[in-house]
Amino acid sequence: MMPIPSLTPRGPGHRFIAYGDCCSGTPGGPHEKIFASLNAVIQRLDPRPEFILFPGDHIFGSIPDADTLRAQWRYFFDHEMAWLDRGAVPIYSTTSNHNTYSPMSEAMFREIFPDIPRNGPPDQLGLSYWVRRGDLLVVAANTSFTGLGGNGHVETAWLDRVLADHADAKHKLVTAHYPVWPVNGYGESPLWRIVPDEGRAFWVVLVRHRVTAYVCSHVIAFDAQAHDGVLQLTTGGAGTIYGPGGFMDGPGEYHHLVEGVLDADGLRCRTLDTTGAVREELHWRAGAGLSLRRLS
Ligand SMILES: [Fe+2]
């Protein structure tokens, strides 16, 4: 496999991948094939990423039967992700509508991810959490908690406290499944985004604590938009098929992963498609603005 030189920070920083929404975990399906092609691209990156953000919909899920759901998770990690040394390159996963849609599937998420730090809100232990990596804080929020009404709802008190406790972090990423701001016109809530009142409250917290970016998924697209000094970065391109006959009726975007670096110059990202070709580049620095370039 031809190596792909990775994006690298200028000076001290962080290198990561963000991809989500493959709805896989089922042998032989079309989602598995697309997801595998993106995983092959990640394996060509040199050097390898330091960590992966996976903002939800790993598996198709959405079923009442626990054994079938467990089998999907097992196939996802034991087969589809078997190439990854998760001890060396951790995956920070989030809940989502296909992952956690009932108390049973929430319990399953806790079972499948025993290493998730139990530092979330008391009623969401193992579903929401934070991780500190030197001068970087990663917070995985939960936009599908059944205790708050399910999909499109989110809490902010714990988030506010965690961000205050880590005010010294130079870089702060918050990740969850549902966008706050409409992507490609998909504005209906809670179908496509967090309900507006809760989304606004959530965003106020991100702005107050100068979060670098909110990384989400759910809408099958790559999208970046800045609001009040915080970037919403949507990456829902890891395999789910949409368009006519799929989950979304509109014109589709290409499947992709996002490669990102954080350094003194802010956040730089590029998308790689299923062949490893670079499709879009992004540079974001609060105060200096957002630049986005489409290459092909
Ligand atoms: Fe979703």
Short mmCIF file of C-alpha atoms and ligand atoms in Angstrom, two decimals:
data_model
loop_
_atom_site.label_atom_id
_atom_site.label_comp_id
_atom_site.label_asym_id
_atom_site.label_seq_id
_atom_site.Cartn_x
_atom_site.Cartn_y
_atom_site.Cartn_z
CA MET A 1 0.00 0.00 0.00
CA MET A 2 1.37 3.40 -0.99
CA PRO A 3 1.98 5.50 2.15
CA ILE A 4 0.21 8.85 2.47
CA PRO A 5 2.26 11.52 4.27
CA SER A 6 0.15 12.65 7.21
CA LEU A 7 -0.73 16.20 8.07
CA THR A 8 1.66 17.16 10.84
CA PRO A 9 1.52 19.92 13.42
CA ARG A 10 3.95 22.81 13.14
CA GLY A 11 5.72 22.50 16.47
CA PRO A 12 3.91 20.90 19.42
CA GLY A 13 0.43 19.68 18.63
CA HIS A 14 -1.89 16.77 17.99
CA ARG A 15 -2.72 14.53 14.99
CA PHE A 16 -6.04 12.80 14.72
CA ILE A 17 -8.67 11.24 12.51
CA ALA A 18 -12.37 12.02 12.73
CA TYR A 19 -14.85 9.81 10.94
CA GLY A 20 -18.27 8.52 11.73
CA ASP A 21 -21.58 7.15 10.53
CA CYS A 22 -20.85 3.89 8.76
CA CYS A 23 -23.81 2.01 10.29
CA SER A 24 -21.84 -1.19 9.78
CA GLY A 25 -21.32 -4.28 11.94
CA THR A 26 -23.05 -6.53 9.42
CA PRO A 27 -20.99 -8.88 7.23
CA GLY A 28 -21.26 -8.43 3.50
CA GLY A 29 -23.24 -5.22 3.43
CA PRO A 30 -22.44 -2.19 1.27
CA HIS A 31 -21.60 -0.10 4.33
CA GLU A 32 -18.90 -2.58 5.33
CA LYS A 33 -17.19 -2.22 1.95
CA ILE A 34 -17.06 1.59 2.06
CA PHE A 35 -15.92 1.59 5.68
CA ALA A 36 -13.17 -0.92 4.85
CA SER A 37 -11.87 1.29 2.06
CA LEU A 38 -11.55 4.23 4.46
CA ASN A 39 -9.83 2.05 7.04
CA ALA A 40 -7.34 1.05 4.33
CA VAL A 41 -6.65 4.76 3.78
CA ILE A 42 -6.00 5.30 7.50
CA GLN A 43 -3.51 2.43 7.44
CA ARG A 44 -1.58 4.20 4.67
CA LEU A 45 -1.10 7.35 6.77
CA ASP A 46 2.47 7.89 7.84
CA PRO A 47 2.89 8.57 10.67
CA ARG A 48 -0.24 6.99 12.06
CA PRO A 49 -2.78 9.16 13.89
CA GLU A 50 -2.46 9.67 17.65
CA PHE A 51 -6.17 9.14 18.27
CA ILE A 52 -9.50 8.79 16.48
CA LEU A 53 -12.76 10.61 17.09
CA PHE A 54 -15.77 8.52 16.12
CA PRO A 55 -18.93 10.60 16.61
CA GLY A 56 -21.42 7.77 16.49
CA ASP A 57 -23.38 5.35 14.30
CA HIS A 58 -20.63 2.76 14.22
CA ILE A 59 -23.18 0.01 13.74
CA PHE A 60 -26.64 -0.21 12.25
CA GLY A 61 -28.22 -1.13 15.58
CA SER A 62 -31.75 0.18 16.04
CA ILE A 63 -33.00 -3.28 16.94
CA PRO A 64 -34.69 -4.56 20.11
CA ASP A 65 -32.73 -7.81 20.32
CA ALA A 66 -29.64 -7.57 22.55
CA ASP A 67 -27.87 -10.60 21.12
CA THR A 68 -28.09 -9.31 17.55
CA LEU A 69 -26.92 -5.89 18.69
CA ARG A 70 -23.97 -7.42 20.55
CA ALA A 71 -23.08 -9.44 17.44
CA GLN A 72 -22.95 -6.22 15.40
CA TRP A 73 -20.61 -4.57 17.90
CA ARG A 74 -18.45 -7.68 18.02
CA TYR A 75 -18.22 -7.84 14.25
CA PHE A 76 -17.39 -4.13 14.14
CA PHE A 77 -14.49 -4.36 16.59
CA ASP A 78 -13.30 -7.96 16.14
CA HIS A 79 -13.37 -7.92 12.35
CA GLU A 80 -13.79 -4.48 10.80
CA MET A 81 -11.51 -2.67 13.24
CA ALA A 82 -9.17 -5.59 13.95
CA TRP A 83 -6.39 -3.76 12.05
CA LEU A 84 -6.21 -1.06 14.73
CA ASP A 85 -4.13 -1.30 17.89
CA ARG A 86 -6.64 0.49 20.10
CA GLY A 87 -4.13 0.60 22.95
CA ALA A 88 -1.77 2.68 20.82
CA VAL A 89 -4.42 4.67 18.94
CA PRO A 90 -7.50 5.13 21.13
CA ILE A 91 -10.92 5.70 19.60
CA TYR A 92 -13.08 8.24 21.39
CA SER A 93 -16.55 7.03 20.49
CA THR A 94 -19.87 8.69 21.09
CA THR A 95 -23.43 7.53 21.51
CA SER A 96 -25.89 8.06 18.66
CA ASN A 97 -29.29 7.14 17.30
CA HIS A 98 -28.08 3.84 15.83
CA ASN A 99 -25.81 3.03 18.82
CA THR A 100 -27.90 4.00 21.84
CA TYR A 101 -31.64 4.24 21.32
CA SER A 102 -33.01 2.44 24.42
CA PRO A 103 -31.94 1.49 27.96
CA MET A 104 -30.86 -1.92 26.58
CA SER A 105 -28.60 -0.41 23.92
CA GLU A 106 -27.20 2.10 26.44
CA ALA A 107 -26.27 -0.81 28.72
CA MET A 108 -24.71 -2.50 25.68
CA PHE A 109 -22.64 0.61 24.91
CA ARG A 110 -21.27 0.49 28.46
CA GLU A 111 -20.51 -3.21 28.03
CA ILE A 112 -18.77 -2.74 24.67
CA PHE A 113 -16.70 0.22 25.90
CA PRO A 114 -15.45 -0.80 29.37
CA ASP A 115 -12.46 1.56 29.02
CA ILE A 116 -14.55 4.71 28.68
CA PRO A 117 -13.72 6.80 31.77
CA ARG A 118 -16.65 6.85 34.17
CA ASN A 119 -16.41 10.62 34.65
CA GLY A 120 -19.64 11.76 32.97
CA PRO A 121 -22.86 13.05 34.53
CA PRO A 122 -23.96 10.59 37.26
CA ASP A 123 -26.84 9.23 35.18
CA GLN A 124 -24.74 9.05 32.00
CA LEU A 125 -21.61 7.30 33.27
CA GLY A 126 -20.06 5.38 30.41
CA LEU A 127 -22.08 7.37 27.86
CA SER A 128 -20.57 10.86 28.30
CA TYR A 129 -16.95 11.39 29.34
CA TRP A 130 -13.87 13.50 29.01
CA VAL A 131 -10.24 12.69 28.29
CA ARG A 132 -7.22 14.89 28.77
CA ARG A 133 -4.21 14.48 26.45
CA GLY A 134 -1.62 17.01 27.59
CA ASP A 135 -2.84 20.44 26.50
CA LEU A 136 -5.84 18.94 24.68
CA LEU A 137 -9.23 18.25 26.26
CA VAL A 138 -11.66 15.95 24.46
CA VAL A 139 -15.23 15.86 25.74
CA ALA A 140 -17.64 13.25 24.39
CA ALA A 141 -21.18 14.51 24.97
CA ASN A 142 -24.34 12.47 24.54
CA THR A 143 -27.05 13.76 22.20
CA SER A 144 -29.22 10.63 22.45
CA PHE A 145 -29.68 10.02 26.19
CA THR A 146 -33.00 8.25 26.87
CA GLY A 147 -33.17 9.95 30.28
CA LEU A 148 -33.45 13.35 28.59
CA GLY A 149 -35.89 12.36 25.86
CA GLY A 150 -33.54 10.57 23.48
CA ASN A 151 -32.25 11.79 20.13
CA GLY A 152 -31.59 15.49 19.73
CA HIS A 153 -31.41 16.28 23.44
CA VAL A 154 -28.30 17.19 25.41
CA GLU A 155 -27.30 18.26 28.91
CA THR A 156 -25.06 21.26 29.59
CA ALA A 157 -24.43 21.50 33.37
CA TRP A 158 -21.80 18.75 33.46
CA LEU A 159 -20.29 19.99 30.20
CA ASP A 160 -19.99 23.52 31.61
CA ARG A 161 -18.28 22.19 34.74
CA VAL A 162 -15.81 19.99 32.82
CA LEU A 163 -14.85 22.84 30.52
CA ALA A 164 -14.39 25.16 33.52
CA ASP A 165 -12.23 22.55 35.28
CA HIS A 166 -10.01 22.34 32.19
CA ALA A 167 -9.75 26.04 31.44
CA ASP A 168 -6.00 25.60 31.13
CA ALA A 169 -6.33 23.27 28.12
CA LYS A 170 -4.97 25.04 25.06
CA HIS A 171 -7.13 22.98 22.68
CA LYS A 172 -10.66 21.84 23.45
CA LEU A 173 -12.69 19.51 21.24
CA VAL A 174 -16.26 18.59 22.09
CA THR A 175 -17.75 15.71 20.13
CA ALA A 176 -21.21 14.14 19.92
CA HIS A 177 -23.51 12.81 17.24
CA TYR A 178 -26.16 15.40 16.40
CA PRO A 179 -25.27 18.75 14.81
CA VAL A 180 -26.40 21.92 16.52
CA TRP A 181 -26.60 23.95 13.31
CA PRO A 182 -28.44 22.66 10.23
CA VAL A 183 -26.19 20.96 7.68
CA ASN A 184 -27.12 21.04 3.98
CA GLY A 185 -30.62 22.19 4.89
CA TYR A 186 -31.28 19.30 7.27
CA GLY A 187 -32.66 21.50 10.02
CA GLU A 188 -35.62 19.54 11.33
CA SER A 189 -35.21 18.65 14.99
CA PRO A 190 -34.83 16.28 16.69
CA LEU A 191 -34.66 14.33 13.40
CA TRP A 192 -31.47 15.95 12.09
CA ARG A 193 -30.13 18.20 14.85
CA ILE A 194 -30.35 19.03 18.54
CA VAL A 195 -33.64 20.73 19.39
CA PRO A 196 -33.03 24.48 19.06
CA ASP A 197 -33.46 25.55 22.72
CA GLU A 198 -31.03 22.92 23.96
CA GLY A 199 -28.71 23.46 21.00
CA ARG A 200 -28.49 27.18 21.77
CA ALA A 201 -27.75 26.50 25.46
CA PHE A 202 -25.13 23.94 24.46
CA TRP A 203 -23.49 26.37 22.03
CA VAL A 204 -23.41 29.17 24.63
CA VAL A 205 -21.33 26.85 26.83
CA LEU A 206 -18.94 26.03 23.99
CA VAL A 207 -18.50 29.71 23.19
CA ARG A 208 -18.02 30.72 26.83
CA HIS A 209 -15.20 28.21 27.24
CA ARG A 210 -13.59 28.96 23.87
CA VAL A 211 -13.95 25.44 22.56
CA THR A 212 -11.95 25.00 19.36
CA ALA A 213 -14.47 22.84 17.54
CA TYR A 214 -17.61 20.77 17.98
CA VAL A 215 -17.16 17.57 15.97
CA CYS A 216 -20.39 15.81 15.03
CA SER A 217 -21.89 13.48 12.47
CA HIS A 218 -25.41 12.13 11.69
CA VAL A 219 -25.89 14.10 8.45
CA ILE A 220 -24.05 12.31 5.65
CA ALA A 221 -21.80 15.17 4.62
CA PHE A 222 -18.60 17.02 5.28
CA ASP A 223 -19.44 20.48 6.54
CA ALA A 224 -17.78 23.27 8.51
CA GLN A 225 -19.42 26.41 9.86
CA ALA A 226 -18.31 28.91 12.46
CA HIS A 227 -20.74 30.45 14.93
CA ASP A 228 -19.65 32.97 17.58
CA GLY A 229 -16.03 31.80 17.46
CA VAL A 230 -16.65 28.05 17.63
CA LEU A 231 -16.44 25.71 14.65
CA GLN A 232 -19.06 23.04 13.99
CA LEU A 233 -17.33 20.31 11.99
CA THR A 234 -19.63 17.62 10.61
CA THR A 235 -18.23 14.37 9.28
CA GLY A 236 -20.80 11.75 8.46
CA GLY A 237 -19.08 9.97 5.66
CA ALA A 238 -17.66 6.67 6.83
CA GLY A 239 -20.01 4.40 4.93
CA THR A 240 -23.73 4.98 5.36
CA ILE A 241 -25.46 5.11 2.00
CA TYR A 242 -27.95 7.89 1.41
CA GLY A 243 -29.61 9.59 -1.51
CA PRO A 244 -32.44 7.92 -3.46
CA GLY A 245 -33.05 4.56 -1.83
CA GLY A 246 -30.97 5.56 1.18
CA PHE A 247 -31.65 7.33 4.46
CA MET A 248 -31.53 10.87 3.08
CA ASP A 249 -33.36 11.91 -0.04
CA GLY A 250 -31.15 14.80 -1.13
CA PRO A 251 -28.09 14.72 -3.37
CA GLY A 252 -25.25 13.00 -1.63
CA GLU A 253 -21.68 13.88 -0.78
CA TYR A 254 -18.62 11.70 -1.12
CA HIS A 255 -17.66 9.21 1.58
CA HIS A 256 -14.64 10.39 3.52
CA LEU A 257 -12.60 10.62 6.67
CA VAL A 258 -11.18 13.78 8.19
CA GLU A 259 -7.54 14.10 9.06
CA GLY A 260 -6.83 16.90 11.51
CA VAL A 261 -4.01 18.61 13.35
CA LEU A 262 -4.10 21.06 16.24
CA ASP A 263 -1.17 23.37 16.88
CA ALA A 264 -0.34 27.00 17.66
CA ASP A 265 -1.93 27.93 14.33
CA GLY A 266 -5.31 26.45 15.24
CA LEU A 267 -7.05 23.54 13.53
CA ARG A 268 -6.13 22.30 10.05
CA CYS A 269 -8.09 19.50 8.44
CA ARG A 270 -8.39 17.74 5.13
CA THR A 271 -10.79 15.13 3.88
CA LEU A 272 -9.60 11.93 2.25
CA ASP A 273 -12.00 9.92 0.13
CA THR A 274 -12.22 6.14 -0.25
CA THR A 275 -9.24 6.16 -2.65
CA GLY A 276 -7.07 8.27 -0.37
CA ALA A 277 -7.43 11.39 -2.55
CA VAL A 278 -7.55 14.75 -0.75
CA ARG A 279 -10.88 16.41 -1.52
CA GLU A 280 -11.15 19.44 0.78
CA GLU A 281 -8.89 21.42 3.08
CA LEU A 282 -9.87 23.55 6.03
CA HIS A 283 -8.06 25.95 8.35
CA TRP A 284 -9.76 27.33 11.42
CA ARG A 285 -8.47 29.72 14.02
CA ALA A 286 -10.88 31.63 16.24
CA GLY A 287 -10.37 35.32 15.53
CA ALA A 288 -8.74 34.69 12.16
CA GLY A 289 -11.72 32.90 10.66
CA LEU A 290 -12.41 29.84 8.58
CA SER A 291 -10.91 29.01 5.21
CA LEU A 292 -12.20 26.08 3.21
CA ARG A 293 -10.80 24.90 -0.11
CA ARG A 294 -12.29 22.29 -2.42
CA LEU A 295 -9.62 20.46 -4.41
CA SER A 296 -11.69 18.06 -6.47
FE FE B 1 -27.19 9.17 13.11
#
